[in-house]
Tab-separated table of C-alpha atoms and ligand atoms in Angstrom:
chain	number	residue	atom	x	y	z
A	1	MET	CA	84.774	280.305	172.360
A	2	ASN	CA	87.632	280.733	169.730
A	3	ASP	CA	91.113	281.316	171.223
A	4	ASP	CA	93.224	280.574	168.373
A	5	ALA	CA	93.950	283.904	166.907
A	6	TYR	CA	97.112	285.986	168.229
A	7	VAL	CA	94.831	289.846	168.563
A	8	PHE	CA	97.342	292.809	170.024
A	9	MET	CA	97.158	296.621	170.344
A	10	GLY	CA	100.234	297.715	169.712
A	11	GLY	CA	101.514	301.367	171.445
A	12	THR	CA	103.059	303.715	173.992
A	13	PHE	CA	101.069	303.206	176.610
A	14	ASP	CA	102.669	306.536	178.006
A	15	PRO	CA	99.778	305.829	180.172
A	16	ILE	CA	97.905	303.256	179.513
A	17	HIS	CA	94.572	304.284	180.106
A	18	ASN	CA	91.191	303.511	180.358
A	19	GLY	CA	90.338	304.058	176.379
A	20	HIS	CA	93.174	301.165	175.551
A	21	LEU	CA	91.320	299.181	178.097
A	22	ARG	CA	88.043	299.486	177.002
A	23	THR	CA	88.802	298.664	173.536
A	24	ALA	CA	91.037	295.607	174.182
A	25	LEU	CA	88.169	294.611	176.874
A	26	GLU	CA	85.374	295.034	173.778
A	27	ILE	CA	87.136	293.778	170.897
A	28	GLN	CA	87.742	290.291	172.967
A	29	GLN	CA	83.961	290.043	173.797
A	30	TRP	CA	83.613	290.669	170.143
A	31	MET	CA	85.529	288.767	168.482
A	32	GLY	CA	85.077	285.791	170.920
A	33	VAL	CA	89.326	284.981	171.593
A	34	LYS	CA	90.752	283.662	174.465
A	35	HIS	CA	92.438	287.017	175.472
A	36	ILE	CA	94.008	290.428	173.633
A	37	CYS	CA	97.635	290.722	173.777
A	38	LEU	CA	98.566	294.712	174.807
A	39	ILE	CA	102.500	295.263	173.072
A	40	PRO	CA	104.174	298.677	174.946
A	41	SER	CA	107.220	299.529	172.012
A	42	LYS	CA	110.388	300.069	172.828
A	43	ASP	CA	112.276	302.649	171.281
A	44	PRO	CA	109.210	305.052	169.106
A	45	VAL	CA	109.765	304.755	165.827
A	46	HIS	CA	107.101	307.375	164.956
A	47	ARG	CA	107.127	310.079	167.754
A	48	SER	CA	109.546	311.806	170.043
A	49	THR	CA	111.167	309.682	172.706
A	50	PRO	CA	108.712	309.327	175.485
A	51	GLY	CA	109.864	310.534	179.366
A	52	ARG	CA	109.352	307.437	180.669
A	53	SER	CA	110.899	304.555	180.508
A	54	ALA	CA	109.601	301.112	178.583
A	55	ASN	CA	110.151	299.127	181.622
A	56	GLN	CA	107.950	302.012	183.133
A	57	ARG	CA	105.803	301.419	180.191
A	58	LEU	CA	105.392	298.061	180.388
A	59	ALA	CA	105.130	298.199	184.444
A	60	MET	CA	102.254	299.868	184.039
A	61	VAL	CA	100.202	297.671	181.454
A	62	ARG	CA	101.666	294.978	183.983
A	63	LEU	CA	99.521	296.760	186.991
A	64	ALA	CA	96.585	297.872	184.748
A	65	VAL	CA	95.700	294.318	183.775
A	66	GLU	CA	96.954	292.650	186.369
A	67	ASN	CA	92.761	291.472	187.394
A	68	GLU	CA	91.778	291.305	183.844
A	69	PRO	CA	92.233	287.874	182.193
A	70	ALA	CA	90.970	289.126	179.426
A	71	LEU	CA	94.362	291.356	179.304
A	72	VAL	CA	97.826	290.125	178.874
A	73	ALA	CA	100.845	292.778	178.775
A	74	ASP	CA	103.488	291.069	176.229
A	75	ASP	CA	106.731	292.038	176.518
A	76	ARG	CA	107.968	291.138	173.412
A	77	GLU	CA	109.222	294.585	171.876
A	78	VAL	CA	110.497	296.040	174.928
A	79	CYS	CA	112.576	292.681	175.389
A	80	SER	CA	113.703	292.880	171.263
A	81	ASP	CA	116.926	294.112	171.168
A	82	LYS	CA	115.477	295.661	167.822
A	83	PRO	CA	113.763	298.574	167.562
A	84	SER	CA	109.883	298.641	167.531
A	85	TYR	CA	109.105	298.287	164.029
A	86	SER	CA	105.946	296.716	163.758
A	87	LEU	CA	107.132	295.054	161.270
A	88	HIS	CA	109.279	293.238	163.642
A	89	THR	CA	106.573	292.416	165.853
A	90	LEU	CA	104.142	291.350	163.002
A	91	LEU	CA	107.218	289.150	161.531
A	92	SER	CA	108.282	287.612	165.152
A	93	LEU	CA	104.883	286.289	165.623
A	94	ARG	CA	103.992	284.920	162.053
A	95	GLN	CA	107.525	283.051	162.627
A	96	GLU	CA	106.347	282.277	165.865
A	97	LEU	CA	102.797	281.064	165.340
A	98	GLY	CA	103.186	279.451	161.771
A	99	GLU	CA	101.986	280.118	158.105
A	100	GLN	CA	98.123	280.056	158.851
A	101	HIS	CA	97.191	280.724	162.337
A	102	PRO	CA	95.463	284.343	162.400
A	103	ILE	CA	97.218	287.252	163.907
A	104	CYS	CA	95.302	290.951	163.942
A	105	MET	CA	96.225	293.967	164.775
A	106	ILE	CA	94.461	296.617	166.613
A	107	MET	CA	94.769	300.040	166.079
A	108	GLY	CA	92.740	303.188	166.673
A	109	MET	CA	91.815	305.706	163.712
A	110	ASP	CA	94.537	307.997	164.089
A	111	ALA	CA	97.008	305.433	163.952
A	112	TYR	CA	95.264	303.963	161.014
A	113	GLN	CA	95.433	307.381	159.452
A	114	THR	CA	99.254	307.397	159.572
A	115	LEU	CA	99.861	304.139	158.634
A	116	PRO	CA	101.580	304.886	154.820
A	117	SER	CA	104.439	306.339	156.732
A	118	TRP	CA	105.096	303.397	159.122
A	119	HIS	CA	108.052	301.098	157.548
A	120	GLU	CA	106.759	298.824	155.263
A	121	TRP	CA	103.567	299.037	155.739
A	122	GLU	CA	102.395	297.407	152.838
A	123	ARG	CA	104.192	294.299	154.104
A	124	PHE	CA	101.454	294.309	157.101
A	125	ILE	CA	98.115	292.966	155.876
A	126	GLU	CA	100.202	289.668	154.156
A	127	LEU	CA	100.802	289.207	157.594
A	128	ALA	CA	98.117	290.178	159.604
A	129	HIS	CA	94.669	291.474	159.747
A	130	LEU	CA	93.942	295.049	160.463
A	131	ILE	CA	91.105	295.795	162.957
A	132	VAL	CA	90.669	299.668	162.758
A	133	VAL	CA	88.915	301.205	166.024
A	134	LYS	CA	86.697	304.687	165.556
A	135	ARG	CA	88.155	306.883	168.085
A	136	PRO	CA	86.493	309.952	168.820
A	137	GLY	CA	87.908	313.484	166.346
A	138	TYR	CA	89.408	310.682	163.570
A	139	GLU	CA	87.020	310.111	160.431
A	140	GLU	CA	87.355	307.307	157.949
A	141	PRO	CA	89.889	307.813	155.380
A	142	ASP	CA	88.230	307.759	151.734
A	143	CYS	CA	90.769	309.120	149.252
A	144	ASN	CA	94.309	308.928	148.334
A	145	VAL	CA	96.637	306.260	149.213
A	146	LEU	CA	94.989	304.284	152.314
A	147	GLY	CA	91.000	305.417	151.160
A	148	GLU	CA	92.147	302.800	148.382
A	149	PHE	CA	94.046	299.910	150.175
A	150	THR	CA	91.212	299.961	152.262
A	151	LYS	CA	88.357	299.286	149.706
A	152	LYS	CA	90.976	296.703	148.498
A	153	HIS	CA	91.140	294.653	151.748
A	154	ARG	CA	88.179	296.002	153.611
A	155	THR	CA	85.904	293.161	155.344
A	156	LYS	CA	82.382	293.000	157.304
A	157	SER	CA	83.524	289.562	157.900
A	158	ILE	CA	84.728	288.922	161.791
A	159	GLU	CA	84.374	284.909	160.689
A	160	HIS	CA	86.978	285.878	157.767
A	161	VAL	CA	89.210	287.113	160.129
A	162	LEU	CA	89.001	284.647	162.734
A	163	THR	CA	89.572	281.434	159.718
A	164	SER	CA	92.489	283.164	157.511
A	165	PRO	CA	96.018	284.439	158.738
A	166	ALA	CA	96.017	287.550	157.238
A	167	GLY	CA	94.608	289.891	154.461
A	168	ALA	CA	91.674	292.181	155.652
A	169	VAL	CA	91.067	294.980	157.369
A	170	LEU	CA	87.826	295.583	159.557
A	171	PHE	CA	86.547	298.442	160.527
A	172	HIS	CA	84.549	298.229	164.535
A	173	GLU	CA	82.467	300.479	165.853
A	174	LEU	CA	82.667	300.634	170.003
A	175	THR	CA	81.593	302.429	172.977
A	176	PRO	CA	83.854	305.908	172.256
A	177	LEU	CA	86.525	307.010	174.721
A	178	GLY	CA	87.551	309.882	174.340
A	179	ILE	CA	90.779	309.361	176.596
A	180	SER	CA	94.317	309.997	175.862
A	181	ALA	CA	97.627	309.409	176.858
A	182	THR	CA	98.587	312.542	175.533
A	183	GLN	CA	95.377	314.671	177.794
A	184	ILE	CA	96.500	313.003	180.814
A	185	ARG	CA	100.340	314.024	180.700
A	186	GLN	CA	98.886	317.670	180.502
A	187	THR	CA	96.394	316.724	183.504
A	188	ILE	CA	99.891	315.558	185.498
A	189	THR	CA	101.097	318.229	184.661
A	190	ARG	CA	99.113	320.855	185.578
A	191	GLY	CA	99.006	319.118	188.480
A	192	ASP	CA	95.374	318.067	188.295
A	193	SER	CA	93.883	314.481	189.566
A	194	PRO	CA	93.526	311.990	186.075
A	195	ARG	CA	92.194	309.852	188.704
A	196	TYR	CA	88.979	307.215	186.452
A	197	LEU	CA	91.011	307.936	183.148
A	198	PHE	CA	92.769	304.654	184.085
A	199	PRO	CA	93.230	302.458	186.929
A	200	ASP	CA	94.446	303.593	190.453
A	201	SER	CA	96.971	300.742	190.252
A	202	VAL	CA	98.564	303.002	187.216
A	203	TRP	CA	98.096	306.126	189.235
A	204	HIS	CA	99.759	305.079	192.362
A	205	TYR	CA	102.570	303.596	189.885
A	206	ILE	CA	103.370	306.977	188.868
A	207	GLN	CA	103.045	308.713	192.305
A	208	ASP	CA	105.507	306.435	193.650
A	209	ASN	CA	108.175	306.770	190.849
A	210	ARG	CA	107.130	310.264	190.530
A	211	LEU	CA	106.760	309.953	187.035
A	212	TYR	CA	105.225	312.907	184.337
A	213	GLY	CA	107.631	315.747	186.524
A	214	LEU	CA	105.648	315.039	189.734
A	215	THR	CA	107.572	316.369	192.592
A	216	ASN	CA	105.846	314.779	195.639
B	1	LIG	P1	99.150	309.709	172.742
B	1	LIG	O1	98.385	310.769	173.249
B	1	LIG	O2	100.576	309.582	173.654
B	1	LIG	O3	99.677	309.243	171.769
B	1	LIG	P2	97.532	307.107	173.296
B	1	LIG	O4	95.908	307.905	174.087
B	1	LIG	O5	97.297	307.725	171.604
B	1	LIG	O6	98.667	308.486	173.316
B	1	LIG	P3	99.072	305.544	172.157
B	1	LIG	O7	99.902	304.368	172.810
B	1	LIG	O8	99.323	306.182	171.174
B	1	LIG	O9	97.899	305.755	173.221
B	1	LIG	O10	97.702	304.478	171.432
B	1	LIG	C1	97.985	302.833	171.030
B	1	LIG	C2	96.862	302.607	170.464
B	1	LIG	O11	95.876	303.105	170.786
B	1	LIG	C3	96.618	302.970	169.058
B	1	LIG	O12	96.326	302.501	167.845
B	1	LIG	C4	96.011	304.276	169.291
B	1	LIG	O13	95.069	304.564	168.415
B	1	LIG	C5	94.757	303.132	170.087
B	1	LIG	N1	93.901	303.821	170.798
B	1	LIG	C6	94.422	305.009	171.536
B	1	LIG	N2	93.375	305.394	172.986
B	1	LIG	C7	92.377	305.191	172.196
B	1	LIG	C8	91.167	305.477	172.696
B	1	LIG	N3	90.733	306.375	173.437
B	1	LIG	N4	90.045	304.836	172.449
B	1	LIG	C9	90.415	304.046	170.632
B	1	LIG	N5	91.863	303.578	170.605
B	1	LIG	C10	93.072	304.343	171.689
B	2	LIG	MG1	98.621	308.076	170.273
């Protein structure tokens, strides 16, 4: 087992759900790494501010992974005094792990499609590999700046990604789960049950803390 590469998935996780968890677990097995880190963001920079605090979203991630050693909640963004830019996270990881350590950032196709709008996105590839996961409803970019970027950096070799520090984009198809946090928030707001879209422990936390507009 290669436990050398640091592989992570960032997100708002508002709340974390089985689409995140299944994706992370399948990638962990596919890459043969020891674990995947899930990094909830502190202050979202790409979307309107969610109503749940960073600590609440982190608590839900912790509950979701508590019985799964292959998945680890990483509080580096929540505990950082900087805003949650991916660039900051990658720079801090690179500094911590050293120049030669493979670092892989997992993102869904929807997130990848918006990459050119992220703060200093072109530097990401100097600091990490990007593992892009197909997500129902989102196509691979084939034109414009991202299409060019993809062509330039694309690899099909998992070995390459595990043995070099950064620089490649690797697409991977997994069990498609069309679950989103948006759908879960809407389900709860409607008064319907969101069970089986995420772990029961997360649902109990939401109920105990009356999140997403729950009143009883
Ligand atoms: P929202 O609906 O609020 O945008 P989300 O479900 O997209 O939430 P995020 O926290 O925004 O969740 O996503 C974090 C990361 O997980 C992103 O890279 C996103 O593409 C990926 N992701 C989320 N849901 C899935 C899924 N069902 N399958 C694959 N990747 C996913
Ligand atoms: Mg999203």
